[in-house]
XYZ file of C-alpha atoms in Angstrom:
640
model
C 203.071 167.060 67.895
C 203.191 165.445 64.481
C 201.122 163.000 63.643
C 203.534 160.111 63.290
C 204.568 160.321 59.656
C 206.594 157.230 60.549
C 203.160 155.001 60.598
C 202.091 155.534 57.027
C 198.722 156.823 58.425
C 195.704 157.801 56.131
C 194.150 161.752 56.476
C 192.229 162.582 59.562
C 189.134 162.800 59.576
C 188.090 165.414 61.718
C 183.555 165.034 60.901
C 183.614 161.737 62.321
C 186.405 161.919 64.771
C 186.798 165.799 65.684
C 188.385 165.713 68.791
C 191.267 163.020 67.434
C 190.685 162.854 64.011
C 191.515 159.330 64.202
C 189.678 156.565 62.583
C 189.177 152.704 62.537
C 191.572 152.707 60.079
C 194.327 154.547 61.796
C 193.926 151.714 63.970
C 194.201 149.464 61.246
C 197.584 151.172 59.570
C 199.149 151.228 63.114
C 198.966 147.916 63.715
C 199.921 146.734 60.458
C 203.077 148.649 61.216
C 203.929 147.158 64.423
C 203.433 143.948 62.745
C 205.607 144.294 59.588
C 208.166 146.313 61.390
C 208.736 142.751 63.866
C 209.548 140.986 60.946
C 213.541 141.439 60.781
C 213.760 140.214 63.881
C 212.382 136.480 63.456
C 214.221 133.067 63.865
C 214.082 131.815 60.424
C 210.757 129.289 61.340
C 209.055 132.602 62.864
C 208.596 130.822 66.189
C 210.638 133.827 68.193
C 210.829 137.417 67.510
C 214.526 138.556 69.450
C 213.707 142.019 69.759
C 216.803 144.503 70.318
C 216.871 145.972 73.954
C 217.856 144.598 77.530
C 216.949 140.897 78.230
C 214.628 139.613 80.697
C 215.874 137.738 84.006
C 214.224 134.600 81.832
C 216.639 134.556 78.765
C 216.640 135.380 75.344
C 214.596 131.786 74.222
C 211.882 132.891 76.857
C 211.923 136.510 75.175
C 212.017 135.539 71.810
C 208.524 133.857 72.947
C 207.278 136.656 74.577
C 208.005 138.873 71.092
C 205.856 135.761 69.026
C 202.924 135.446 71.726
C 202.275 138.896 72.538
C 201.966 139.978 68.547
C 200.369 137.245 67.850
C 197.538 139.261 70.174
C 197.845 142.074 67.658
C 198.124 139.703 64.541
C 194.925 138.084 65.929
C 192.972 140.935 66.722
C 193.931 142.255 63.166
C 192.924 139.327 61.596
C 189.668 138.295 62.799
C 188.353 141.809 62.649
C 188.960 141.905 59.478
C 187.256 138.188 58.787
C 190.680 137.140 57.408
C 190.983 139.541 54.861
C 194.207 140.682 55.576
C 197.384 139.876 53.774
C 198.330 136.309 53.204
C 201.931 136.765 54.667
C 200.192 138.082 57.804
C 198.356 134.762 59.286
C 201.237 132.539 56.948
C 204.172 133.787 59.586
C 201.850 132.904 62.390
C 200.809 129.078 61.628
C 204.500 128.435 60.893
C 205.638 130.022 64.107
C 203.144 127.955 65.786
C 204.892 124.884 64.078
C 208.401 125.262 64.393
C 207.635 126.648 68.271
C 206.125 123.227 68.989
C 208.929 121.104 67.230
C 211.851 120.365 69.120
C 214.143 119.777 66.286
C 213.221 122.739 64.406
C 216.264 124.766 66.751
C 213.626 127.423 67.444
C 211.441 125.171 70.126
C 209.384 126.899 72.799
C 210.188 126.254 76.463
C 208.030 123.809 78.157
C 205.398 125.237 80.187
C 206.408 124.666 84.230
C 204.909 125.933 87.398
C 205.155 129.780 87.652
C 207.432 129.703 84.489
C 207.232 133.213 82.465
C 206.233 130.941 79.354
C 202.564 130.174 81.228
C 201.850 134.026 80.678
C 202.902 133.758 77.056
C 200.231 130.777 76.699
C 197.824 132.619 77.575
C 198.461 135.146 74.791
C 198.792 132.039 72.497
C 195.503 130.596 73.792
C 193.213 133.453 73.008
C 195.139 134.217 69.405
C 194.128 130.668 68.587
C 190.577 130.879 69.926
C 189.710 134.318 68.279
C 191.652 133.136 64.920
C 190.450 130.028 65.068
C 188.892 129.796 60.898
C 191.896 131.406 59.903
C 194.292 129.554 61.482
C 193.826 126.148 64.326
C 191.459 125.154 61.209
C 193.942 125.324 58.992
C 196.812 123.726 60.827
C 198.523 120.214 60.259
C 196.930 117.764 62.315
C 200.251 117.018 63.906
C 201.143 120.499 64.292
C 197.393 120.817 66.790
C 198.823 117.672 68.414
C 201.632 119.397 68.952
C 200.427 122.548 70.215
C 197.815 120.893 72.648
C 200.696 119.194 73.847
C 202.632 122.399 74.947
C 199.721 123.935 76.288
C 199.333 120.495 79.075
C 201.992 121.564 80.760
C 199.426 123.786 82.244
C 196.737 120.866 83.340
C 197.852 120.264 87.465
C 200.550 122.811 87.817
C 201.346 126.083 89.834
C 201.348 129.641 88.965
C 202.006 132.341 90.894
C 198.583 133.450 92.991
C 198.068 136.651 91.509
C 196.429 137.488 87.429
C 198.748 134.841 86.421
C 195.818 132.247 87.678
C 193.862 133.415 84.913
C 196.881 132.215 82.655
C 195.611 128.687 83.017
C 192.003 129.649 83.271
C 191.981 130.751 79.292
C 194.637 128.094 78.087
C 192.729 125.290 79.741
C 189.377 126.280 78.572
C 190.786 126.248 75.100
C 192.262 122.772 75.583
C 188.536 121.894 76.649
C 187.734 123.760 73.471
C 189.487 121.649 70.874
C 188.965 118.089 72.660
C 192.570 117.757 73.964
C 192.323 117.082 78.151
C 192.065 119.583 80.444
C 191.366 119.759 84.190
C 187.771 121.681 85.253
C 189.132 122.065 88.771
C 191.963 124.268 87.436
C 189.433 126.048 85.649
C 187.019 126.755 88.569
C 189.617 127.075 91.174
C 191.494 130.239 89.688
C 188.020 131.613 89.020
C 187.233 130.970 92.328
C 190.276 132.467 93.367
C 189.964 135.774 91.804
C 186.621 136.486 93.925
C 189.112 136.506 96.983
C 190.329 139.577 95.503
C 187.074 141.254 94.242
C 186.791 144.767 96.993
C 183.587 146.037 95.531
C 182.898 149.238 92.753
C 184.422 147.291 89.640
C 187.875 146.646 92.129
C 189.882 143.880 91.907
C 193.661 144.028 93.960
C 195.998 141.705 91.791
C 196.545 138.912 94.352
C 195.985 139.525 98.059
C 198.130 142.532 98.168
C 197.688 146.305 98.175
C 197.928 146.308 94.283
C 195.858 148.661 92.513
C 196.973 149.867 89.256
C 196.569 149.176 85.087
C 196.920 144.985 86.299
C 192.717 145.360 87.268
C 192.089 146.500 83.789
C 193.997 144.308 81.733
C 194.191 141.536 83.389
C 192.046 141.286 86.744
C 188.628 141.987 83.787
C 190.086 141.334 80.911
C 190.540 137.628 81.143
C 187.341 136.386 82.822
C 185.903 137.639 79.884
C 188.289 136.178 77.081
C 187.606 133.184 79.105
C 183.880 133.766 78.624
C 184.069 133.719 74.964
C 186.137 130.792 74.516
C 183.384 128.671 76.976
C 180.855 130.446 74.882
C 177.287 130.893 76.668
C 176.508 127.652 77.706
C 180.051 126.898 79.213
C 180.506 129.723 81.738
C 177.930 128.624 84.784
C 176.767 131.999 85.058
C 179.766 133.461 85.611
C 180.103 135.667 82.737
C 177.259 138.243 83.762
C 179.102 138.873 87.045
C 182.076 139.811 85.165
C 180.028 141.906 82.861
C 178.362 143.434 85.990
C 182.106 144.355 87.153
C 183.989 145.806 84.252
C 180.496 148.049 83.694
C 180.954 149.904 87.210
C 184.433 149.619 86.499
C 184.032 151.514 83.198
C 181.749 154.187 85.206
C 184.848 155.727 86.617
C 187.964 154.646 83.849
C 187.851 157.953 81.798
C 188.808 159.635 84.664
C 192.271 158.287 84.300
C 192.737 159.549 81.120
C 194.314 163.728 80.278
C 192.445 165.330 77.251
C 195.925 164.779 75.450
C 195.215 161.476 75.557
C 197.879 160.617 78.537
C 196.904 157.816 81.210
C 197.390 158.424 84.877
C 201.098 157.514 85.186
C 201.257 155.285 88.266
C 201.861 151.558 88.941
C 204.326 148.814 87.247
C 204.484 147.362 83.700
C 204.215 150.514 82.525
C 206.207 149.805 79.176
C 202.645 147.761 78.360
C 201.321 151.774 77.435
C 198.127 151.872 76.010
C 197.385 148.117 77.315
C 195.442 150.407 79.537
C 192.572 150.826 76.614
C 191.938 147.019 77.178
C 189.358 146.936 79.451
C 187.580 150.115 77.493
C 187.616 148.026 74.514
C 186.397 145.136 76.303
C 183.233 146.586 77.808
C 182.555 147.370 74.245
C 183.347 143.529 73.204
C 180.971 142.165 75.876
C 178.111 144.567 75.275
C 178.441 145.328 78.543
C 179.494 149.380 78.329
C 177.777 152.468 80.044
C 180.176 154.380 77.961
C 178.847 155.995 74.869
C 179.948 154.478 71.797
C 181.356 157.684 71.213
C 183.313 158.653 73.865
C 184.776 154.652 73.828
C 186.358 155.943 70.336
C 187.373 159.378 71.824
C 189.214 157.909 74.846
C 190.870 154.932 72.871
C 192.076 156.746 69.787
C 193.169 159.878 72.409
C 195.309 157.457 74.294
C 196.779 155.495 70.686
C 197.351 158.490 69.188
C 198.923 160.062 72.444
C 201.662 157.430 71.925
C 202.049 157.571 68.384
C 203.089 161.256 68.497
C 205.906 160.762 71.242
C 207.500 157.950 69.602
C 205.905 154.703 70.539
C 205.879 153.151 68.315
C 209.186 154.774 67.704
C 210.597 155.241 63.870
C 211.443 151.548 63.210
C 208.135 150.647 64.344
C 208.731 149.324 67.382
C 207.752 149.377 71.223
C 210.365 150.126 73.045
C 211.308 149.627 76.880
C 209.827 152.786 78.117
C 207.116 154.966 78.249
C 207.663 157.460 75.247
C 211.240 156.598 74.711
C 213.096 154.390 76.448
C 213.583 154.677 80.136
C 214.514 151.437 82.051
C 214.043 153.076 85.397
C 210.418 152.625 85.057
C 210.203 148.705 84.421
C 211.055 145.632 86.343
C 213.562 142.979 85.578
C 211.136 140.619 84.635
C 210.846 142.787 81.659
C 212.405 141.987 77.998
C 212.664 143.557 74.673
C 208.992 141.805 73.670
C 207.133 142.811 76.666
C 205.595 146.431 75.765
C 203.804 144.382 72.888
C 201.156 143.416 75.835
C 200.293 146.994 74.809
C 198.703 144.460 71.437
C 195.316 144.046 74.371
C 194.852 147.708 73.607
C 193.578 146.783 69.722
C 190.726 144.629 71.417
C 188.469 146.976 69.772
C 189.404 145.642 65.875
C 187.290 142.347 67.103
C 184.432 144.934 66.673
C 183.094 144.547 62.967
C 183.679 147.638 61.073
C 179.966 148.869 61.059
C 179.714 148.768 65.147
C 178.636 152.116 66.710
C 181.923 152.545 68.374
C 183.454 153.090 64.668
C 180.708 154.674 63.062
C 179.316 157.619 66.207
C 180.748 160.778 65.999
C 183.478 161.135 69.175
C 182.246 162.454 72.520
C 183.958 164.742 75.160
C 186.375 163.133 78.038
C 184.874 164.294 81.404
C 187.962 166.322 81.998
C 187.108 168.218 78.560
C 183.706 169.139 79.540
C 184.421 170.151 83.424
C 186.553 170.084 86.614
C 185.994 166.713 87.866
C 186.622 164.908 91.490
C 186.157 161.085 91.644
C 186.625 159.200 94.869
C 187.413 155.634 94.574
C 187.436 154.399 98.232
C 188.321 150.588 96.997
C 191.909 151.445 95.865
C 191.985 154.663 98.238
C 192.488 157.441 95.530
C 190.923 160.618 94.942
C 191.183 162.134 91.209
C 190.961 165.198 89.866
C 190.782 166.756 86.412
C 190.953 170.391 85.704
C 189.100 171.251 81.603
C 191.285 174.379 81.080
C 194.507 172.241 81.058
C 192.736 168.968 80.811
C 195.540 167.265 83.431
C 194.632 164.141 85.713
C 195.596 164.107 89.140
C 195.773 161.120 91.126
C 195.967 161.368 94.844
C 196.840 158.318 96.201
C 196.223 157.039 99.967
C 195.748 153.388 99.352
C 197.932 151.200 97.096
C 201.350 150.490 98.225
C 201.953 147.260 96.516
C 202.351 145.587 99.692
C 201.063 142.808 101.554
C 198.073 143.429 103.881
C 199.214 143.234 107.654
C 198.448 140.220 109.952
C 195.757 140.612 112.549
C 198.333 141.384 115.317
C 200.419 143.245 114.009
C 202.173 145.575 116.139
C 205.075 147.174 113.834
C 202.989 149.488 111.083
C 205.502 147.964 108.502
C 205.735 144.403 109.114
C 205.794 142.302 105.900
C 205.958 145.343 103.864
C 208.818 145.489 101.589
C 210.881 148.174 99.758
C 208.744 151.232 98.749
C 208.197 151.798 94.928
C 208.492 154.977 92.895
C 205.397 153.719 91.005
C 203.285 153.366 94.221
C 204.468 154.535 97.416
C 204.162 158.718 95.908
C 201.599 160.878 97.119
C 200.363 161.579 94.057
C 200.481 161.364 90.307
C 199.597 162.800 87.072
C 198.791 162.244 83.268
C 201.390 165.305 82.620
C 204.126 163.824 85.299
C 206.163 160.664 86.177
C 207.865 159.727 89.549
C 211.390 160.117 89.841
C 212.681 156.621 89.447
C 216.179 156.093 88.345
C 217.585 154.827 91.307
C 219.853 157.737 91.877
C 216.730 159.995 92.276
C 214.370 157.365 94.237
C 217.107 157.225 96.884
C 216.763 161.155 97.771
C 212.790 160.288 97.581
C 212.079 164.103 96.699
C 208.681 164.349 94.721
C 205.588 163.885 96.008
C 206.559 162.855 99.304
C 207.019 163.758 102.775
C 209.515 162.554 104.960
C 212.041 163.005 108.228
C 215.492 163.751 107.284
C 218.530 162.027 109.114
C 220.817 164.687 110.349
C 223.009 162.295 107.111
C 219.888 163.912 104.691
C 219.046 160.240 104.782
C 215.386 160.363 103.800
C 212.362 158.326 105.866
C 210.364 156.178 103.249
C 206.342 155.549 102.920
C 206.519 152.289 102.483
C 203.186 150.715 103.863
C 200.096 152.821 103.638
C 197.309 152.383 106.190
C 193.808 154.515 104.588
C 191.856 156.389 106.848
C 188.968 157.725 104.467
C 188.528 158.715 100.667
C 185.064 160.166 100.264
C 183.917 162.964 98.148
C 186.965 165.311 97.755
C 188.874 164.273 100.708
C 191.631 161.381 101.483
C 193.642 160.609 104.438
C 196.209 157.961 105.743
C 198.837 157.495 107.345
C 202.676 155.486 107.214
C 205.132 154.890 109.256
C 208.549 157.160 108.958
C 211.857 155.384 110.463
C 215.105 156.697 110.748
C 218.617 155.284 110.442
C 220.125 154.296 113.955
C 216.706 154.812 115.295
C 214.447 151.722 115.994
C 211.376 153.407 116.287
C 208.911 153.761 113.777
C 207.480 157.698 114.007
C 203.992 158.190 112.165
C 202.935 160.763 110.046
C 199.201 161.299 108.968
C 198.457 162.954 105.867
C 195.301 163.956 104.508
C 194.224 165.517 101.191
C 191.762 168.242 100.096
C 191.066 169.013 96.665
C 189.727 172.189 95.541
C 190.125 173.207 91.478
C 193.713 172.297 90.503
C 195.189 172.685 94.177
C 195.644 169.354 96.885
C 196.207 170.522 100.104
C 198.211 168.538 102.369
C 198.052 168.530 105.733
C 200.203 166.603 107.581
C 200.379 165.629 111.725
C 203.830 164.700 112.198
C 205.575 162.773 115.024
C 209.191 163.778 115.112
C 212.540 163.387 117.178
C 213.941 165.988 118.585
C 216.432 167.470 115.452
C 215.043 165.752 112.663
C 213.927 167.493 109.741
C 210.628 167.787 107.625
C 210.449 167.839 104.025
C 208.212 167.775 101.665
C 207.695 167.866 97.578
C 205.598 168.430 94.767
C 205.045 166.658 91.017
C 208.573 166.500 89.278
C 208.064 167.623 86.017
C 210.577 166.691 83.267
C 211.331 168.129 79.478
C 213.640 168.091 76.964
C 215.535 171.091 78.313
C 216.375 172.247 81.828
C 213.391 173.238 83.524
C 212.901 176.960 84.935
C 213.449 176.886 88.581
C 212.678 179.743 91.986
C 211.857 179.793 94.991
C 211.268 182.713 97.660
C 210.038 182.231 101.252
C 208.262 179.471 102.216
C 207.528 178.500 98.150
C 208.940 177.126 95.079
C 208.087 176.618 91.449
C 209.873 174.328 88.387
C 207.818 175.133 84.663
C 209.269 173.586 81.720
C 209.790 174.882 78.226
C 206.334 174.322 77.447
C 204.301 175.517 80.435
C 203.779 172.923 82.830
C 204.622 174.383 86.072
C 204.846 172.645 89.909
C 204.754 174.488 92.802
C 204.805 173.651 96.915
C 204.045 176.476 98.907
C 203.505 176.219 102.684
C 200.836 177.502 104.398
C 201.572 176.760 108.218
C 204.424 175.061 109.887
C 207.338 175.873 107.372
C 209.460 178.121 108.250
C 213.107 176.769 107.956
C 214.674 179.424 107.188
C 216.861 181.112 103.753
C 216.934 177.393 102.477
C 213.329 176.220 103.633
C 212.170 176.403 99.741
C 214.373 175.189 97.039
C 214.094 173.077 93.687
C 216.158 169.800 93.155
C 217.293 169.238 89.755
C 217.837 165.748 88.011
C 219.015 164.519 84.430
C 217.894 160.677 83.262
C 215.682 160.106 86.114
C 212.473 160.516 84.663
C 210.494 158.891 82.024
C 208.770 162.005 80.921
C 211.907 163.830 79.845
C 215.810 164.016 80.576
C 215.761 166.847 82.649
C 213.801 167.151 85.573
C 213.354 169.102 88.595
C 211.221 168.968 91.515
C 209.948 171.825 94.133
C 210.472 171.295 97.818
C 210.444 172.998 101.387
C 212.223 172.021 104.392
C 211.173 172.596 108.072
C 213.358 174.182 110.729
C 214.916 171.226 113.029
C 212.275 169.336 115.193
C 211.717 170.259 118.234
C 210.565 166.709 118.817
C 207.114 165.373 119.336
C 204.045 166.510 116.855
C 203.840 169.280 114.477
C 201.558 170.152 112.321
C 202.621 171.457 108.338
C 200.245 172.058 105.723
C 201.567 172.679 101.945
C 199.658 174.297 98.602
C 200.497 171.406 95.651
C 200.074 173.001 92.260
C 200.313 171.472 89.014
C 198.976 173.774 86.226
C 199.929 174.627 82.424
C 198.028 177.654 83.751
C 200.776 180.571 85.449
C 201.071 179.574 88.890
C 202.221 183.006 90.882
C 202.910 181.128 94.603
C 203.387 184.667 96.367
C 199.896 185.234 95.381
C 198.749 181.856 96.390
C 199.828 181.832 99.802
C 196.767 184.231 100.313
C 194.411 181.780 98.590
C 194.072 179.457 101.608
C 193.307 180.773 105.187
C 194.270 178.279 107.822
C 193.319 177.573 111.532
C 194.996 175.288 113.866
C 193.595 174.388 116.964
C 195.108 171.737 118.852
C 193.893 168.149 116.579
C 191.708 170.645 113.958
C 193.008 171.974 111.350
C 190.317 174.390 109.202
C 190.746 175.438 105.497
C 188.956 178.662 104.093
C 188.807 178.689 100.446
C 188.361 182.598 98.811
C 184.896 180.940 97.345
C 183.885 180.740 101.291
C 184.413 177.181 100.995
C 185.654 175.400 104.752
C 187.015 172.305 105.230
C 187.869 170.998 108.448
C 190.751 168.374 108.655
């Protein structure tokens, strides 16, 4: 890839930096881009940014907020690391948005804040831009204008947000309301800090509200903002709280660069995904809060990797701006409540410029990503995910037998599904990857191919995972099982699936109840390019490799044997985010014969060649009534 010509960047420098070559002032030059490149798209009083792209369900006012709060973040970040040495024009746009988005005759007026508005999360963003620019600019502001602003922000004091991160909304505007002398409730405070232990599962592991939700939100937002928070009640104002949170994000940090591809690629998985390198926030943060076991080094390595990662697959794109997307942009893979502002949460992921210039995560020479120095396996029991990272492609695997995004079931609870909703692309898949996406243009999600196994209708209608119930996650081993129902059919069949890891292969094997007829099938990663991928299949197997030598394979082991047609590949355009053609391996079972079966499948994603005639050799396997035993060629045995 290039290295973003588009972003005016200065010459690597590959002594300090020689895995990215990236410095603290690449950071620097990127973000002045993003910044400058916002400006054609202010009201005249700089109080909105109305970024091109497809509105939010809250309107084009609420948006044009979101595009001034969430750069503000960057603008504030920029300037404070830089102890206000930046250019004049810079902070200048910023106190007059500030005035003119608190007057209501100035045409450009900010919406008042009202319970579980979208303007309380823009606050937020407000709040801790104020706090950490405080000399620069709150100093510096009219009297009337602070008036003014405190004024906005009380809309806060008493009301309701939604019980999830956005509690944490109020939490940081209301402690800077206490900050400046303007009132404030302490109960709001303490109560959506008190709320946020409800959701704390152990290992660094927040969910997002009392749901199933594991994904980037525990990063950026579930640590994140208990420590903003901490810094604007400084040390005498937190009660103690702070070193809890610092004792968090550190075992949280113990396991983070495992999510990350030696390209620089996060784990693609979960929503808000358009927020991109967002996911460096709580990196950063450790870093902020001297509370890191990361080496100063590798903080650098991981956090440029990522930026960079970005930067050379058009994001920011030419103009200079974030688009709705992941590289390009790909509406499939956000939510309505996302607008043309949005991805510029990504602004949390330039934390790190609060870090003078001289700190040791600027100044150390990069360190090695686990996955550059050696296979790794990580079990994370909390969320219910194994991953895996292989060094001689450096690719990220994320097995995934725990977050559904769902509501936990009632004690009671006799249907497996009950107060579960629709399934999700971004968290009802088997797996994921830092070199893959779901399928998730709605066209695609509805034939539910990739990672995923499911009972056809004899209609090819397909059954859906929708709530996940974990059974274990421990070393290099995950299992669960969901619920599979059928149209016309009210009863809800079960399939158990557990997951082996061994080098770059997850076996699956999978006890399956059945009616009589149905059919099983199962696939592998989509993977997604430019051009068409390369597609075959043979007996029992088949393999998709795009241009440039990613390859996915499925290749079953026991139970499939459906036939000429039990192996094919299914081809998509403009369902992906990685690419606009995709294509996704997949084998079908004979019709049921109703009651249980047993199938086990090879899953391969490699850049390495991947020859699945050879591979069906590579695992021996044993049933015997409810065992199933795997026998590695390394005399490894696993017994399922």
């Amino acid at each position: 890839m290039s290295v973003a010509p588009h972003l005016h960047l200065p010459p690597t420098d590959r002594i300090l930096s020689s895995r990215t070559g990236w410095t603290r002032a690449h950071w620097e030059a990127t973000a002045d881009r993003m910044l400058d490149a916002l400006t054609p798209y202010a009201t005249p009083g700089f109080a909105q940014y109305r970024l091109p792209g497809r509105n939010s369900w809250s309107g084009v006012v609420s948006d044009g907020l979101e595009g001034f709060a969430r750069s503000f973040l960057l603008a504030a970040f920029r300037i404070a690391g830089a102890g206000g040495a930046v250019d004049p024009a810079l902070t200048e746009r910023y106190a007059a948005g500030l005035a003119a988005g608190t007057d209501p005759a100035s045409g450009e007026a900010w919406p008042r804040l009202t319970d579980c508005s979208q303007q309380l999360v823009e606050a937020a963003s407000v709040a801790i831009a104020l706090h950490e620019t405080r000399p620069w600019i709150w100093d510096r502001l009219d009297a009337r204008v602070r008036e003014r602003i405190a004024d906005w922000f009380s809309g806060f004091v008493g009301g309701r947000t939604w019980d999830n991160n956005w509690r944490l909304f109020q939490v940081v505007s209301e402690q800077f309301l206490a900050s400046v002398g303007a009132p404030y409730s302490q109960s709001d405070i303490e109560g959506g800090l008190d709320r946020i232990e409800d959701w704390y599962v152990g290992d660094g592991w927040y969910t997002d509200g009392s749901e199933r939700n594991f994904d980037y939100y525990i990063g950026w937002a579930m640590h994140l903002y208990p420590l903003l928070w901490a810094r604007i009640a400084g040390p005498d104002g937190d009660g103690g709280r702070a070193a809890v949170y610092r004792e968090r994000l550190s075992r949280f940090l113990e396991d983070y660069p495992h999510f990350f591809g030696a390209d620089g690629a996060p784990v693609h998985q979960g929503r808000s995904l358009c927020y991109r390198f967002a996911s460096l926030a709580p990196v950063w943060m450790g870093a902020v809060a001297d509370c890191t076991p990361l080496a100063p080094g590798l903080t650098r390595r991981l956090t440029s990797g990522t930026l960079r990662h970005f930067a050379e697959r058009g994001a920011p794109d030419e103009r200079g701006l974030l688009t709705l997307g992941w590289y390009d942009t790909f509406l499939a893979s956000t939510q309505p409540y996302s607008g043309p502002a949005s991805p510029y949460w990504a602004s949390k992921g330039f934390l790190g410029l609060l870090l003078p210039a001289d700190h040791e995560v600027w100044t150390a020479r990069e360190r090695a990503l686990p996955v550059e120095e050696s296979d790794t396996y990580t079990a994370l029991p909390a969320p219910g995910w194994l991953l895996h990272g292989t060094r001689h492609d450096g690719i990220v695997r994320l097995v995934n037998h725990g977050s559904d995004h769902n509501p936990l079931p009632e004690a009671g609870d006799t249907d497996p599904d009950a107060g579960a909703g629709d399934d999700d692309p971004h968290y009802a898949k088997l797996a994921y990857s830092t070199a893959t996406a779901p399928e998730s243009a709605p066209h695609a999600f509805a034939r539910n191919i990739d990672n995923h196994v499911a009972l056809l209708a004899p209609d090819g209608t397909p059954s859906r995972r929708r709530r996940i119930h974990p059974v274990r996650c421990a070393d290099r081993v995950a299992a669960s099982w969901s619920a599979a129902r059928l149209p016309g059919d009210e009863r809800a069949y079960r399939i158990e699936t557990t997951s082996v890891l061994h080098g770059p292969w997850e076996i699956r094997v999978h006890r399956v109840e059945a009616p009589q007829g149905a059919v099983v099938r199962e696939g592998g990663h989509a993977v997604a390019h430019r051009t068409g991928p390369f597609a075959t299949s043979g007996p029992g197997w088949a393999l998709a490799r795009t241009a440039d030598g990613l390859s996915s394979a499925v290749v079953g082991l026991y139970g499939w044997d459906g036939g000429p047609e039990d192996a094919e590949v299914a081809r998509d355009v403009e369902s992906n985010a990685h690419g606009p053609h995709s294509a996704v391996p997949y084998l079908r079972s004979a019709p049921h014969p109703g009651g249980r079966s047993v199938h086990v499948t090879l899953v391969v994603l490699s850049r390495d060649g991947v020859h699945p005639e050879a591979l069906r050799t590579a695992v021996r396997v044993r049933v015997a009534g409810d065992a199933v035993t795997l026998g590695f060629l390394d005399g490894r045995t696993v017994e399922v």
